[in-house]
PDB file of C-alpha atoms in Angstrom:
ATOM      1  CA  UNK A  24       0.000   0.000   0.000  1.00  0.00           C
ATOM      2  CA  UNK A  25       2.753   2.260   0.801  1.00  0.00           C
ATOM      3  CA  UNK A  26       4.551   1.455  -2.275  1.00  0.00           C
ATOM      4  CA  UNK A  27       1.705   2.288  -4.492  1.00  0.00           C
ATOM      5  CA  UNK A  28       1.057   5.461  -3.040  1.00  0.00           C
ATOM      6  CA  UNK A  29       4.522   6.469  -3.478  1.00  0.00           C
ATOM      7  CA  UNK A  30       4.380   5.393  -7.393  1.00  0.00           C
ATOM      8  CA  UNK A  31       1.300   7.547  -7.289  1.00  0.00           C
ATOM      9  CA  UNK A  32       2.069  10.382  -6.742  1.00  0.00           C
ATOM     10  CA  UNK A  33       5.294  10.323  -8.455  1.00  0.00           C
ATOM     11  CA  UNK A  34       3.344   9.667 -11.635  1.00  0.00           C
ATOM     12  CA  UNK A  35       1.241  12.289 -10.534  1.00  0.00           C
ATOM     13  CA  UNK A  36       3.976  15.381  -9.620  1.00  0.00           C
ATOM     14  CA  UNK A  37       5.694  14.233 -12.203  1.00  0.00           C
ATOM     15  CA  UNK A  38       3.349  14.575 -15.008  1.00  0.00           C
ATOM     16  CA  UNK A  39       2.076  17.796 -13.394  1.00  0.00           C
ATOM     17  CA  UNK A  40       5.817  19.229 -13.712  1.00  0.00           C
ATOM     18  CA  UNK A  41       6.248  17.847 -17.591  1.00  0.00           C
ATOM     19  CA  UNK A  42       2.744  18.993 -18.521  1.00  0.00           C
ATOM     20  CA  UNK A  43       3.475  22.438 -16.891  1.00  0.00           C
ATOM     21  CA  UNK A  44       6.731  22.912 -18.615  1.00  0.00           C
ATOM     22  CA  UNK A  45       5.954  21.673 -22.552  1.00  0.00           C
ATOM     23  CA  UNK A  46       1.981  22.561 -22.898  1.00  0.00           C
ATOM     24  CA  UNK A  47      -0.135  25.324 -22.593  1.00  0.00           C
ATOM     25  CA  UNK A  48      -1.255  24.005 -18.904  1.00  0.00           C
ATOM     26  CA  UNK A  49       0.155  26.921 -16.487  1.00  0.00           C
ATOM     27  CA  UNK A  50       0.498  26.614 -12.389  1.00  0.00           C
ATOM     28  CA  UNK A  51      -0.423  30.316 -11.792  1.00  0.00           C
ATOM     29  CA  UNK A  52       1.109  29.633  -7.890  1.00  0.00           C
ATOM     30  CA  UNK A  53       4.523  29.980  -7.117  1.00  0.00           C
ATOM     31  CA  UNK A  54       4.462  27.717  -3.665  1.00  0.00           C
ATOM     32  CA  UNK A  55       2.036  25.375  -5.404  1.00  0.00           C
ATOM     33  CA  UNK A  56       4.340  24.365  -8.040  1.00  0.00           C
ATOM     34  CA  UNK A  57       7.615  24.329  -5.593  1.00  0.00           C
ATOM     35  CA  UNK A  58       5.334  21.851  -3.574  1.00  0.00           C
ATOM     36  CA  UNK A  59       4.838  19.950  -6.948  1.00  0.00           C
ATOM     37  CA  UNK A  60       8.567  19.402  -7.859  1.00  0.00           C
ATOM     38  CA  UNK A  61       9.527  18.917  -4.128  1.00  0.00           C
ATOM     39  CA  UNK A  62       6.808  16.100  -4.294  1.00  0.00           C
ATOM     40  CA  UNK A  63       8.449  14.617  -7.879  1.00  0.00           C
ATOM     41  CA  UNK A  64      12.130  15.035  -6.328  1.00  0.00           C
ATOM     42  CA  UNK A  65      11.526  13.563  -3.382  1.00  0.00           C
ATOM     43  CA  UNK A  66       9.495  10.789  -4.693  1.00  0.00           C
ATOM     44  CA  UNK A  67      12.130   9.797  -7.164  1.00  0.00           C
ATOM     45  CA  UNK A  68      14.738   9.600  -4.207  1.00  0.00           C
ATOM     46  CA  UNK A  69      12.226   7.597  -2.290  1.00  0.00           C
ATOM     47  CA  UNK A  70      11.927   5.169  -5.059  1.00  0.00           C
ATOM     48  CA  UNK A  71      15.230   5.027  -6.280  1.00  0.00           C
ATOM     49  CA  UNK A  72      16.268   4.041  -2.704  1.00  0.00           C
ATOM     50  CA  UNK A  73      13.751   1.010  -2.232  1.00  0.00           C
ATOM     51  CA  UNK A  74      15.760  -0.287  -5.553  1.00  0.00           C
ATOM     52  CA  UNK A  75      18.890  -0.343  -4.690  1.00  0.00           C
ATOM     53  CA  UNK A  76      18.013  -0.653  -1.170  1.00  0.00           C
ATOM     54  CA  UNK A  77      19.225   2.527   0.661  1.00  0.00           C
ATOM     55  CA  UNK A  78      17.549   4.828   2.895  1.00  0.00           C
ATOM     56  CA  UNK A  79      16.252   2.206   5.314  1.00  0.00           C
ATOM     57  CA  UNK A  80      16.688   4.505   8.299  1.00  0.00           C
ATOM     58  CA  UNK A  81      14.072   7.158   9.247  1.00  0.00           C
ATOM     59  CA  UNK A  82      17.855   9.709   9.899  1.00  0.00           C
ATOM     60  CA  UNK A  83      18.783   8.933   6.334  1.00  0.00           C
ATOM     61  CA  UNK A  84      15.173   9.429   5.213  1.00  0.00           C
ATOM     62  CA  UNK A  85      14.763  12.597   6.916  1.00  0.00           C
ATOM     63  CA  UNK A  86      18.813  13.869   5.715  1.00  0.00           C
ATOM     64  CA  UNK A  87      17.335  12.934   2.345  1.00  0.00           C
ATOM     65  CA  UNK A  88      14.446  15.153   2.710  1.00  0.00           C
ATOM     66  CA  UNK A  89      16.312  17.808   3.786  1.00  0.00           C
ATOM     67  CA  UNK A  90      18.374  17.793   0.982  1.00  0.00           C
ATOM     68  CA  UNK A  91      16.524  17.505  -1.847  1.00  0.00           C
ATOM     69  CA  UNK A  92      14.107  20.686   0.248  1.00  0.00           C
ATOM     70  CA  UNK A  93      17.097  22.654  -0.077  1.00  0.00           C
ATOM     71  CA  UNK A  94      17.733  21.644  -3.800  1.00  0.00           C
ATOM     72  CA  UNK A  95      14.261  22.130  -5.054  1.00  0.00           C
ATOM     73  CA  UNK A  96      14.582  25.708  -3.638  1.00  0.00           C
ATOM     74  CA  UNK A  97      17.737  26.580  -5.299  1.00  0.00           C
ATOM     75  CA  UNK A  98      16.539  24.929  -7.881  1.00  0.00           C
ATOM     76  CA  UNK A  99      13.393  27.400  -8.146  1.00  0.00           C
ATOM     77  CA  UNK A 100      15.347  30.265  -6.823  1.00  0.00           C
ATOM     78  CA  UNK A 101      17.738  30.178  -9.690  1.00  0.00           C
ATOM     79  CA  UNK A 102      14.824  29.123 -12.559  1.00  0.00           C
ATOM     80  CA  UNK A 103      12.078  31.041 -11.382  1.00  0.00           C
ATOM     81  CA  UNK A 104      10.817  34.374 -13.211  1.00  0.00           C
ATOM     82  CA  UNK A 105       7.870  35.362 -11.795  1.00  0.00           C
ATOM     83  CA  UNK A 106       4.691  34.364 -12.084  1.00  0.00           C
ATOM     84  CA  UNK A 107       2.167  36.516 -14.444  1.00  0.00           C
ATOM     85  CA  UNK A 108      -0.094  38.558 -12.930  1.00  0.00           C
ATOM     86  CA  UNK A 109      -2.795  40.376 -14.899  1.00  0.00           C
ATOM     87  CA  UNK A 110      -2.629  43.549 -15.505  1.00  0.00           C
ATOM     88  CA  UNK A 111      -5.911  44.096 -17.469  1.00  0.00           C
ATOM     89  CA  UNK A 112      -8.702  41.805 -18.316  1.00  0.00           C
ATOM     90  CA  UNK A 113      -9.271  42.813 -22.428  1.00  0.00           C
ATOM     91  CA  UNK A 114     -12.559  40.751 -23.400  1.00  0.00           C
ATOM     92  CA  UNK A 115     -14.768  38.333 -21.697  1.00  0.00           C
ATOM     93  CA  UNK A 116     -15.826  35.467 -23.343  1.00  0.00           C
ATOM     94  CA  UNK A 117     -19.993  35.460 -23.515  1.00  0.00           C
ATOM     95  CA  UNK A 118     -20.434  31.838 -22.981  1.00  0.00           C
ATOM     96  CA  UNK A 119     -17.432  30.457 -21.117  1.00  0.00           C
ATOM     97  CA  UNK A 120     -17.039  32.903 -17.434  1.00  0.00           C
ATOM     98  CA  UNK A 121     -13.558  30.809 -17.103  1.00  0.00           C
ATOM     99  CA  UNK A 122     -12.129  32.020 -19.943  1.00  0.00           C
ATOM    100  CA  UNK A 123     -10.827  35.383 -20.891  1.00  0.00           C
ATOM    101  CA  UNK A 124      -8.067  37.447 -22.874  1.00  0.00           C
ATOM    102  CA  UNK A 125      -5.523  39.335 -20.149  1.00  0.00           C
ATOM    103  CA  UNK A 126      -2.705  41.661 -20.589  1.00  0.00           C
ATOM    104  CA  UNK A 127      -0.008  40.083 -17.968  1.00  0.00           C
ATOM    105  CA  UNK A 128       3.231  41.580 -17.078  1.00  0.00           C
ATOM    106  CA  UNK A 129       6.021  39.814 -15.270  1.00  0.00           C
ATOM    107  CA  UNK A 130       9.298  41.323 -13.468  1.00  0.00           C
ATOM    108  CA  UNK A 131      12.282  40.044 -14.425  1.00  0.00           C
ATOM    109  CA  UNK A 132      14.513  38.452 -11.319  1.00  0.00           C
ATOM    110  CA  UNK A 133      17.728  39.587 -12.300  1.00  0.00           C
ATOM    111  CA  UNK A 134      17.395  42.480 -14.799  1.00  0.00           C
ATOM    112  CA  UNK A 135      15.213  45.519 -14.878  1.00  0.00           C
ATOM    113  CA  UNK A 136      11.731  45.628 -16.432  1.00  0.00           C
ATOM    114  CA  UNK A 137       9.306  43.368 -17.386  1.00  0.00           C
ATOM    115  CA  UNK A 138       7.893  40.708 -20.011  1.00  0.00           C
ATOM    116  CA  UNK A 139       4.295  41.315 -21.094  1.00  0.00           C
ATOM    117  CA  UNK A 140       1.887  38.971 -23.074  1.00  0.00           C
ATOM    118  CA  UNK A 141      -1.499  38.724 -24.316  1.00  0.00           C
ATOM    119  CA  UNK A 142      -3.155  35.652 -23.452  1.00  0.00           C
ATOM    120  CA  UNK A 143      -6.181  33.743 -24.051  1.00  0.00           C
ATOM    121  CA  UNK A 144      -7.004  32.257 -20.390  1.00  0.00           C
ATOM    122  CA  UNK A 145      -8.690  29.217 -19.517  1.00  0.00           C
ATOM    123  CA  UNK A 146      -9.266  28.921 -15.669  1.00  0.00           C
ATOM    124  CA  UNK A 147      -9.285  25.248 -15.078  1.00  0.00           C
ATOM    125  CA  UNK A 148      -9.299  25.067 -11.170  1.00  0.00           C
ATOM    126  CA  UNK A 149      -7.389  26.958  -8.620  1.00  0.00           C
ATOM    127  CA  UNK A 150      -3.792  27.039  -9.231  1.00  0.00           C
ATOM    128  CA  UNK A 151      -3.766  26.138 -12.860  1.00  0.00           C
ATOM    129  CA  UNK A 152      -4.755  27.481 -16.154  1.00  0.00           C
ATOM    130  CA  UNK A 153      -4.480  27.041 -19.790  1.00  0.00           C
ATOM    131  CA  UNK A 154      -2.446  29.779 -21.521  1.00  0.00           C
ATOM    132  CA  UNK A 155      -2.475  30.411 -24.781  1.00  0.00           C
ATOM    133  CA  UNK A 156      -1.042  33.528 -27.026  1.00  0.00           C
ATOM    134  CA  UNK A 157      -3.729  35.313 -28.881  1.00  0.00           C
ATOM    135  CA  UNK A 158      -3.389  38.288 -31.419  1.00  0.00           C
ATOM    136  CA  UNK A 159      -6.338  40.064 -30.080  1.00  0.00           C
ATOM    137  CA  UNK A 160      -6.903  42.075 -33.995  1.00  0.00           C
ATOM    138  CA  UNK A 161      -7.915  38.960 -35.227  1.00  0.00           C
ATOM    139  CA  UNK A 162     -10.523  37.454 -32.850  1.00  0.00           C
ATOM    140  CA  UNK A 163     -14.051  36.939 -33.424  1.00  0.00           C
ATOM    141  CA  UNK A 164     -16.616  39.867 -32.019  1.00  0.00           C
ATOM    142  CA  UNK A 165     -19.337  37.335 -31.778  1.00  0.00           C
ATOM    143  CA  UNK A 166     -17.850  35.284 -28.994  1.00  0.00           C
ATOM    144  CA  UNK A 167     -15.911  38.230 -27.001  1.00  0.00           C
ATOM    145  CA  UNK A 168     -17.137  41.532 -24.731  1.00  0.00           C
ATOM    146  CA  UNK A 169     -14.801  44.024 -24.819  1.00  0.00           C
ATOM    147  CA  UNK A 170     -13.960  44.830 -21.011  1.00  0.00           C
ATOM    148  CA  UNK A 171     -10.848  46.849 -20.369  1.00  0.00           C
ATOM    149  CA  UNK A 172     -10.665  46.226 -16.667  1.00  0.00           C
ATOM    150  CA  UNK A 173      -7.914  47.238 -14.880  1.00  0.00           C
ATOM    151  CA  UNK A 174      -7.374  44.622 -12.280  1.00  0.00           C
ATOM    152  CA  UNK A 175      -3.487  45.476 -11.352  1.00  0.00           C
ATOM    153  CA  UNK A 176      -2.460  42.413  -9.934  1.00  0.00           C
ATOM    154  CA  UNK A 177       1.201  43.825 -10.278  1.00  0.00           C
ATOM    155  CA  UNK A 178       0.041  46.231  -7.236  1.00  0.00           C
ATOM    156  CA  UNK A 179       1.467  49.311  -9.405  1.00  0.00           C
ATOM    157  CA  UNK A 180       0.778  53.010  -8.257  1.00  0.00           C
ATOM    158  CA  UNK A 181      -1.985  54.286  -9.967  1.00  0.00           C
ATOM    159  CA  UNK A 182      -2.022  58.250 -10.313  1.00  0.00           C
TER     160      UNK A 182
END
């Protein structure tokens, strides 16, 4: 039992961390996706120890969750550039309330300014969304509201 929930949710963080990086799926949460690559990391360690037979004390077991803590946090220290936060919500869609187009600024960690995007934003569930880039002069009136609502999720000084 304890093996197969160990194999789950490997195959679960795991997938979760692939899927995040190569698709369109986004983890809009900084802490929720460090918990999801801790969870991979350590996961891997855990299993890679029951085959080759290591890590049979709970000291080692706890040393090796220390360590890969601390790795996963450089790790995402190093990586990381900020999540996107929306800076203006541009249309609605009319029949979807989950989805909408967003102008969304990040700061760069180590040099000054930001990155900005236009997105077409699925909200899946808390934490995660589907991104996709959109050229918002070619979209389709029919299906959109224009909305130009400053939302400012940046927390700039408005004057």
């Amino acid at each position: 039992m304890k093996t197969t929930i160990l194999y789950t949710l490997f195959l679960i963080a795991a997938t979760l961390t692939l899927v995040n990086r190569y698709t369109p799926l986004y983890i809009n949460n900084s802490i929720l996706h460090f918990i999801i690559l801790f969870i991979a990391a350590l996961t891997f360690v855990l299993i890679a120890s029951q085959l080759f037979g290591k890590l049979k004390k709970s000291r080692s077991q706890l040393l090796a969750f220390i360590i890969v803590g601390v790795l996963c946090f450089i790790k995402s220290f190093l990586t990381w550039g900020g999540d996107w936060k929306t800076q203006t919500i541009l249309y609605k869609n009319m029949t979807n309330d989950n989805k909408n187009i967003e102008f969304q600024m990040r700061g760069d960690r180590f040099s000054f300014g930001y990155k900005k995007r236009v997105v077409n934003r699925l909200k899946l569930f808390p934490g995660f969304d589907w991104t996709t880039d959109i050229d918002t002069a070619t979209i389709d009136h029919k299906h959109w509201k224009k909305m130009n609502l400053y939302v400012n999720e940046m927390k700039f000084v408005s004057k």
